[in-house]
């Protein structure tokens, strides 16, 4: 499962780096992203929750908090 997630991340990276804004490319990105999100939400995250210890989950949360948020939007339209 982890290998699948890593491979899908790599494939998405490659697709996003293509210098091609064709409708076909954008449709492929949308389909791949939809498939990947469904896999992570329905399979991978559930498996992690079942197998990871409380300490491991807390460590993941801590690491996630340390990741800088580059999305500092001036116009916070959603608020």
Backbone as XML, in Angstrom:
<?xml version="1.0"?>
<chain id="A" units="angstrom">
  <residue number="1" name="UNK">
    <atom name="N" x="0.808" y="-1.198" z="0.000"/>
    <atom name="CA" x="0.000" y="0.000" z="0.000"/>
    <atom name="C" x="0.852" y="1.263" z="0.000"/>
  </residue>
  <residue number="2" name="UNK">
    <atom name="N" x="1.894" y="1.255" z="0.794"/>
    <atom name="CA" x="2.774" y="2.427" z="0.849"/>
    <atom name="C" x="3.445" y="2.632" z="-0.498"/>
  </residue>
  <residue number="3" name="UNK">
    <atom name="N" x="3.883" y="1.539" z="-1.115"/>
    <atom name="CA" x="4.509" y="1.649" z="-2.443"/>
    <atom name="C" x="3.531" y="2.227" z="-3.455"/>
  </residue>
  <residue number="4" name="UNK">
    <atom name="N" x="2.280" y="1.796" z="-3.360"/>
    <atom name="CA" x="1.265" y="2.318" z="-4.274"/>
    <atom name="C" x="1.089" y="3.817" z="-4.073"/>
  </residue>
  <residue number="5" name="UNK">
    <atom name="N" x="1.005" y="4.252" z="-2.832"/>
    <atom name="CA" x="0.833" y="5.678" z="-2.544"/>
    <atom name="C" x="2.018" y="6.483" z="-3.066"/>
  </residue>
  <residue number="6" name="UNK">
    <atom name="N" x="3.229" y="5.983" z="-2.849"/>
    <atom name="CA" x="4.427" y="6.689" z="-3.314"/>
    <atom name="C" x="4.443" y="6.751" z="-4.839"/>
  </residue>
  <residue number="7" name="UNK">
    <atom name="N" x="4.103" y="5.645" z="-5.495"/>
    <atom name="CA" x="4.073" y="5.619" z="-6.963"/>
    <atom name="C" x="3.035" y="6.593" z="-7.502"/>
  </residue>
  <residue number="8" name="UNK">
    <atom name="N" x="1.883" y="6.667" z="-6.856"/>
    <atom name="CA" x="0.842" y="7.595" z="-7.298"/>
    <atom name="C" x="1.280" y="9.042" z="-7.089"/>
  </residue>
  <residue number="9" name="UNK">
    <atom name="N" x="1.944" y="9.321" z="-5.990"/>
    <atom name="CA" x="2.458" y="10.674" z="-5.751"/>
    <atom name="C" x="3.443" y="11.054" z="-6.854"/>
  </residue>
  <residue number="10" name="UNK">
    <atom name="N" x="4.331" y="10.124" z="-7.193"/>
    <atom name="CA" x="5.322" y="10.390" z="-8.237"/>
    <atom name="C" x="4.640" y="10.630" z="-9.581"/>
  </residue>
  <residue number="11" name="UNK">
    <atom name="N" x="3.658" y="9.815" z="-9.904"/>
    <atom name="CA" x="2.939" y="9.984" z="-11.178"/>
    <atom name="C" x="2.255" y="11.346" z="-11.220"/>
  </residue>
  <residue number="12" name="UNK">
    <atom name="N" x="1.632" y="11.746" z="-10.137"/>
    <atom name="CA" x="0.979" y="13.058" z="-10.096"/>
    <atom name="C" x="2.005" y="14.179" z="-10.242"/>
  </residue>
  <residue number="13" name="UNK">
    <atom name="N" x="3.160" y="14.037" z="-9.595"/>
    <atom name="CA" x="4.227" y="15.040" z="-9.731"/>
    <atom name="C" x="4.623" y="15.214" z="-11.194"/>
  </residue>
  <residue number="14" name="UNK">
    <atom name="N" x="4.804" y="14.094" z="-11.874"/>
    <atom name="CA" x="5.184" y="14.131" z="-13.289"/>
    <atom name="C" x="4.096" y="14.814" z="-14.111"/>
  </residue>
  <residue number="15" name="UNK">
    <atom name="N" x="2.853" y="14.464" z="-13.868"/>
    <atom name="CA" x="1.753" y="15.073" z="-14.622"/>
    <atom name="C" x="1.678" y="16.576" z="-14.386"/>
  </residue>
  <residue number="16" name="UNK">
    <atom name="N" x="1.867" y="17.009" z="-13.154"/>
    <atom name="CA" x="1.809" y="18.438" z="-12.855"/>
    <atom name="C" x="2.979" y="19.200" z="-13.468"/>
  </residue>
  <residue number="17" name="UNK">
    <atom name="N" x="4.089" y="18.515" z="-13.706"/>
    <atom name="CA" x="5.262" y="19.182" z="-14.264"/>
    <atom name="C" x="5.240" y="19.242" z="-15.791"/>
  </residue>
  <residue number="18" name="UNK">
    <atom name="N" x="4.296" y="18.550" z="-16.419"/>
    <atom name="CA" x="4.207" y="18.594" z="-17.874"/>
    <atom name="C" x="3.941" y="20.019" z="-18.336"/>
  </residue>
  <residue number="19" name="UNK">
    <atom name="N" x="4.607" y="20.397" z="-19.395"/>
    <atom name="CA" x="4.403" y="21.736" z="-19.963"/>
    <atom name="C" x="3.316" y="21.631" z="-21.024"/>
  </residue>
  <residue number="20" name="UNK">
    <atom name="N" x="2.135" y="21.272" z="-20.548"/>
    <atom name="CA" x="1.046" y="20.990" z="-21.465"/>
    <atom name="C" x="-0.266" y="21.250" z="-20.731"/>
  </residue>
  <residue number="21" name="UNK">
    <atom name="N" x="-0.971" y="22.242" z="-21.153"/>
    <atom name="CA" x="-2.245" y="22.584" z="-20.515"/>
    <atom name="C" x="-3.433" y="22.101" z="-21.338"/>
  </residue>
  <residue number="22" name="UNK">
    <atom name="N" x="-3.248" y="21.026" z="-22.098"/>
    <atom name="CA" x="-4.342" y="20.529" z="-22.926"/>
    <atom name="C" x="-5.453" y="19.971" z="-22.042"/>
  </residue>
  <residue number="23" name="UNK">
    <atom name="N" x="-6.627" y="19.932" z="-22.603"/>
    <atom name="CA" x="-7.778" y="19.401" z="-21.881"/>
    <atom name="C" x="-7.541" y="17.935" z="-21.525"/>
  </residue>
  <residue number="24" name="UNK">
    <atom name="N" x="-6.919" y="17.193" z="-22.429"/>
    <atom name="CA" x="-6.645" y="15.777" z="-22.156"/>
    <atom name="C" x="-5.723" y="15.611" z="-20.951"/>
  </residue>
  <residue number="25" name="UNK">
    <atom name="N" x="-4.685" y="16.435" z="-20.876"/>
    <atom name="CA" x="-3.757" y="16.360" z="-19.748"/>
    <atom name="C" x="-4.459" y="16.734" z="-18.452"/>
  </residue>
  <residue number="26" name="UNK">
    <atom name="N" x="-5.243" y="17.794" z="-18.488"/>
    <atom name="CA" x="-5.967" y="18.214" z="-17.285"/>
    <atom name="C" x="-6.982" y="17.162" z="-16.859"/>
  </residue>
  <residue number="27" name="UNK">
    <atom name="N" x="-7.644" y="16.528" z="-17.827"/>
    <atom name="CA" x="-8.577" y="15.442" z="-17.502"/>
    <atom name="C" x="-7.844" y="14.264" z="-16.865"/>
  </residue>
  <residue number="28" name="UNK">
    <atom name="N" x="-6.656" y="13.953" z="-17.373"/>
    <atom name="CA" x="-5.861" y="12.861" z="-16.808"/>
    <atom name="C" x="-5.435" y="13.183" z="-15.381"/>
  </residue>
  <residue number="29" name="UNK">
    <atom name="N" x="-5.008" y="14.413" z="-15.152"/>
    <atom name="CA" x="-4.635" y="14.834" z="-13.795"/>
    <atom name="C" x="-5.832" y="14.701" z="-12.866"/>
  </residue>
  <residue number="30" name="UNK">
    <atom name="N" x="-6.988" y="15.167" z="-13.320"/>
    <atom name="CA" x="-8.195" y="15.099" z="-12.488"/>
    <atom name="C" x="-8.544" y="13.654" z="-12.147"/>
  </residue>
  <residue number="31" name="UNK">
    <atom name="N" x="-8.473" y="12.771" z="-13.130"/>
    <atom name="CA" x="-8.809" y="11.363" z="-12.898"/>
    <atom name="C" x="-7.804" y="10.708" z="-11.957"/>
  </residue>
  <residue number="32" name="UNK">
    <atom name="N" x="-6.518" y="10.951" z="-12.189"/>
    <atom name="CA" x="-5.476" y="10.369" z="-11.332"/>
    <atom name="C" x="-5.594" y="10.879" z="-9.896"/>
  </residue>
  <residue number="33" name="UNK">
    <atom name="N" x="-5.841" y="12.160" z="-9.753"/>
    <atom name="CA" x="-5.960" y="12.757" z="-8.425"/>
    <atom name="C" x="-7.180" y="12.207" z="-7.693"/>
  </residue>
  <residue number="34" name="UNK">
    <atom name="N" x="-8.294" y="12.087" z="-8.403"/>
    <atom name="CA" x="-9.506" y="11.533" z="-7.804"/>
    <atom name="C" x="-9.263" y="10.097" z="-7.336"/>
  </residue>
  <residue number="35" name="UNK">
    <atom name="N" x="-8.638" y="9.292" z="-8.182"/>
    <atom name="CA" x="-8.331" y="7.902" z="-7.832"/>
    <atom name="C" x="-7.420" y="7.846" z="-6.601"/>
  </residue>
  <residue number="36" name="UNK">
    <atom name="N" x="-6.398" y="8.684" z="-6.596"/>
    <atom name="CA" x="-5.436" y="8.677" z="-5.494"/>
    <atom name="C" x="-6.088" y="9.099" z="-4.174"/>
  </residue>
  <residue number="37" name="UNK">
    <atom name="N" x="-6.874" y="10.144" z="-4.213"/>
    <atom name="CA" x="-7.544" y="10.612" z="-2.990"/>
    <atom name="C" x="-8.459" y="9.522" z="-2.441"/>
  </residue>
  <residue number="38" name="UNK">
    <atom name="N" x="-9.212" y="8.873" z="-3.312"/>
    <atom name="CA" x="-10.105" y="7.789" z="-2.867"/>
    <atom name="C" x="-9.306" y="6.650" z="-2.229"/>
  </residue>
  <residue number="39" name="UNK">
    <atom name="N" x="-8.171" y="6.299" z="-2.835"/>
    <atom name="CA" x="-7.328" y="5.241" z="-2.274"/>
    <atom name="C" x="-6.835" y="5.627" z="-0.884"/>
  </residue>
  <residue number="40" name="UNK">
    <atom name="N" x="-6.315" y="6.842" z="-0.749"/>
    <atom name="CA" x="-5.790" y="7.255" z="0.555"/>
    <atom name="C" x="-6.889" y="7.309" z="1.604"/>
  </residue>
  <residue number="41" name="UNK">
    <atom name="N" x="-8.037" y="7.902" z="1.251"/>
    <atom name="CA" x="-9.108" y="8.063" z="2.234"/>
    <atom name="C" x="-9.768" y="6.738" z="2.599"/>
  </residue>
  <residue number="42" name="UNK">
    <atom name="N" x="-9.991" y="5.872" z="1.626"/>
    <atom name="CA" x="-10.753" y="4.646" z="1.864"/>
    <atom name="C" x="-9.906" y="3.458" z="2.289"/>
  </residue>
  <residue number="43" name="UNK">
    <atom name="N" x="-8.628" y="3.471" z="1.921"/>
    <atom name="CA" x="-7.795" y="2.298" z="2.195"/>
    <atom name="C" x="-6.618" y="2.643" z="3.105"/>
  </residue>
  <residue number="44" name="UNK">
    <atom name="N" x="-5.744" y="3.500" z="2.623"/>
    <atom name="CA" x="-4.474" y="3.743" z="3.309"/>
    <atom name="C" x="-4.656" y="4.345" z="4.698"/>
  </residue>
  <residue number="45" name="UNK">
    <atom name="N" x="-5.442" y="5.407" z="4.815"/>
    <atom name="CA" x="-5.587" y="6.059" z="6.118"/>
    <atom name="C" x="-6.235" y="5.129" z="7.140"/>
  </residue>
  <residue number="46" name="UNK">
    <atom name="N" x="-7.194" y="4.331" z="6.708"/>
    <atom name="CA" x="-7.823" y="3.368" z="7.613"/>
    <atom name="C" x="-6.832" y="2.333" z="8.114"/>
  </residue>
  <residue number="47" name="UNK">
    <atom name="N" x="-5.983" y="1.874" z="7.218"/>
    <atom name="CA" x="-4.960" y="0.895" z="7.593"/>
    <atom name="C" x="-3.959" y="1.505" z="8.572"/>
  </residue>
  <residue number="48" name="UNK">
    <atom name="N" x="-3.576" y="2.744" z="8.328"/>
    <atom name="CA" x="-2.654" y="3.432" z="9.245"/>
    <atom name="C" x="-3.288" y="3.558" z="10.624"/>
  </residue>
  <residue number="49" name="UNK">
    <atom name="N" x="-4.558" y="3.938" z="10.668"/>
    <atom name="CA" x="-5.239" y="4.092" z="11.958"/>
    <atom name="C" x="-5.305" y="2.772" z="12.715"/>
  </residue>
  <residue number="50" name="UNK">
    <atom name="N" x="-5.461" y="1.668" z="12.001"/>
    <atom name="CA" x="-5.537" y="0.357" z="12.657"/>
    <atom name="C" x="-4.180" y="-0.126" z="13.153"/>
  </residue>
  <residue number="51" name="UNK">
    <atom name="N" x="-3.126" y="0.162" z="12.416"/>
    <atom name="CA" x="-1.812" y="-0.401" z="12.729"/>
    <atom name="C" x="-0.920" y="0.505" z="13.572"/>
  </residue>
  <residue number="52" name="UNK">
    <atom name="N" x="-1.072" y="1.808" z="13.440"/>
    <atom name="CA" x="-0.166" y="2.732" z="14.132"/>
    <atom name="C" x="-0.502" y="2.804" z="15.619"/>
  </residue>
  <residue number="53" name="UNK">
    <atom name="N" x="0.533" y="2.958" z="16.411"/>
    <atom name="CA" x="0.332" y="3.154" z="17.847"/>
    <atom name="C" x="-0.086" y="4.605" z="18.093"/>
  </residue>
  <residue number="54" name="UNK">
    <atom name="N" x="-0.582" y="4.850" z="19.273"/>
    <atom name="CA" x="-0.957" y="6.222" z="19.643"/>
    <atom name="C" x="0.255" y="7.147" z="19.527"/>
  </residue>
  <residue number="55" name="UNK">
    <atom name="N" x="1.404" y="6.663" z="19.963"/>
    <atom name="CA" x="2.626" y="7.471" z="19.909"/>
    <atom name="C" x="3.006" y="7.808" z="18.463"/>
  </residue>
  <residue number="56" name="UNK">
    <atom name="N" x="2.854" y="6.850" z="17.572"/>
    <atom name="CA" x="3.166" y="7.101" z="16.164"/>
    <atom name="C" x="2.213" y="8.130" z="15.558"/>
  </residue>
  <residue number="57" name="UNK">
    <atom name="N" x="0.942" y="8.031" z="15.911"/>
    <atom name="CA" x="-0.035" y="8.999" z="15.407"/>
    <atom name="C" x="0.253" y="10.399" z="15.948"/>
  </residue>
  <residue number="58" name="UNK">
    <atom name="N" x="0.634" y="10.474" z="17.217"/>
    <atom name="CA" x="0.985" y="11.772" z="17.794"/>
    <atom name="C" x="2.224" y="12.351" z="17.121"/>
  </residue>
  <residue number="59" name="UNK">
    <atom name="N" x="3.185" y="11.501" z="16.798"/>
    <atom name="CA" x="4.384" y="11.957" z="16.097"/>
    <atom name="C" x="4.030" y="12.479" z="14.705"/>
  </residue>
  <residue number="60" name="UNK">
    <atom name="N" x="3.161" y="11.783" z="14.002"/>
    <atom name="CA" x="2.711" y="12.261" z="12.689"/>
    <atom name="C" x="2.041" y="13.625" z="12.805"/>
  </residue>
  <residue number="61" name="UNK">
    <atom name="N" x="1.215" y="13.788" z="13.821"/>
    <atom name="CA" x="0.553" y="15.071" z="14.036"/>
    <atom name="C" x="1.577" y="16.165" z="14.311"/>
  </residue>
  <residue number="62" name="UNK">
    <atom name="N" x="2.562" y="15.844" z="15.114"/>
    <atom name="CA" x="3.619" y="16.809" z="15.445"/>
    <atom name="C" x="4.404" y="17.210" z="14.190"/>
  </residue>
  <residue number="63" name="UNK">
    <atom name="N" x="4.760" y="16.231" z="13.382"/>
    <atom name="CA" x="5.491" y="16.511" z="12.142"/>
    <atom name="C" x="4.643" y="17.375" z="11.219"/>
  </residue>
  <residue number="64" name="UNK">
    <atom name="N" x="3.371" y="17.054" z="11.129"/>
    <atom name="CA" x="2.471" y="17.822" z="10.255"/>
    <atom name="C" x="2.385" y="19.275" z="10.700"/>
  </residue>
  <residue number="65" name="UNK">
    <atom name="N" x="2.396" y="19.513" z="11.992"/>
    <atom name="CA" x="2.320" y="20.879" z="12.514"/>
    <atom name="C" x="3.567" y="21.682" z="12.170"/>
  </residue>
  <residue number="66" name="UNK">
    <atom name="N" x="4.703" y="20.999" z="11.978"/>
    <atom name="CA" x="5.966" y="21.678" z="11.689"/>
    <atom name="C" x="6.096" y="22.090" z="10.229"/>
  </residue>
  <residue number="67" name="UNK">
    <atom name="N" x="5.256" y="21.552" z="9.365"/>
    <atom name="CA" x="5.338" y="21.874" z="7.938"/>
    <atom name="C" x="4.841" y="23.299" z="7.738"/>
  </residue>
  <residue number="68" name="UNK">
    <atom name="N" x="5.666" y="24.159" z="7.124"/>
    <atom name="CA" x="5.247" y="25.552" z="6.937"/>
    <atom name="C" x="4.062" y="25.649" z="5.982"/>
  </residue>
  <residue number="69" name="UNK">
    <atom name="N" x="3.205" y="26.581" z="6.258"/>
    <atom name="CA" x="2.035" y="26.826" z="5.419"/>
    <atom name="C" x="2.381" y="27.932" z="4.435"/>
  </residue>
  <residue number="70" name="UNK">
    <atom name="N" x="2.613" y="27.550" z="3.186"/>
    <atom name="CA" x="2.965" y="28.526" z="2.157"/>
    <atom name="C" x="1.738" y="29.220" z="1.576"/>
  </residue>
  <residue number="71" name="UNK">
    <atom name="N" x="0.582" y="28.856" z="2.058"/>
    <atom name="CA" x="-0.654" y="29.422" z="1.514"/>
    <atom name="C" x="-1.148" y="30.586" z="2.366"/>
  </residue>
  <residue number="72" name="UNK">
    <atom name="N" x="-0.350" y="31.596" z="2.453"/>
    <atom name="CA" x="-0.717" y="32.787" z="3.206"/>
    <atom name="C" x="-1.471" y="33.732" z="2.272"/>
  </residue>
  <residue number="73" name="UNK">
    <atom name="N" x="-2.744" y="33.527" z="2.181"/>
    <atom name="CA" x="-3.572" y="34.284" z="1.254"/>
    <atom name="C" x="-3.919" y="35.649" z="1.832"/>
  </residue>
  <residue number="74" name="UNK">
    <atom name="N" x="-3.740" y="36.692" z="1.045"/>
    <atom name="CA" x="-4.110" y="38.041" z="1.476"/>
    <atom name="C" x="-5.628" y="38.165" z="1.537"/>
  </residue>
  <residue number="75" name="UNK">
    <atom name="N" x="-6.303" y="37.601" z="0.551"/>
    <atom name="CA" x="-7.759" y="37.643" z="0.486"/>
    <atom name="C" x="-8.295" y="36.314" z="1.003"/>
  </residue>
  <residue number="76" name="UNK">
    <atom name="N" x="-8.644" y="36.268" z="2.275"/>
    <atom name="CA" x="-9.141" y="35.029" z="2.873"/>
    <atom name="C" x="-10.647" y="34.954" z="2.641"/>
  </residue>
  <residue number="77" name="UNK">
    <atom name="N" x="-11.020" y="34.706" z="1.366"/>
    <atom name="CA" x="-12.400" y="34.755" z="0.908"/>
    <atom name="C" x="-13.311" y="33.762" z="1.614"/>
  </residue>
  <residue number="78" name="UNK">
    <atom name="N" x="-12.761" y="32.709" z="2.184"/>
    <atom name="CA" x="-13.577" y="31.679" z="2.802"/>
    <atom name="C" x="-13.978" y="32.015" z="4.229"/>
  </residue>
  <residue number="79" name="UNK">
    <atom name="N" x="-13.401" y="33.063" z="4.786"/>
    <atom name="CA" x="-13.737" y="33.427" z="6.170"/>
    <atom name="C" x="-14.870" y="34.436" z="6.195"/>
  </residue>
</chain>
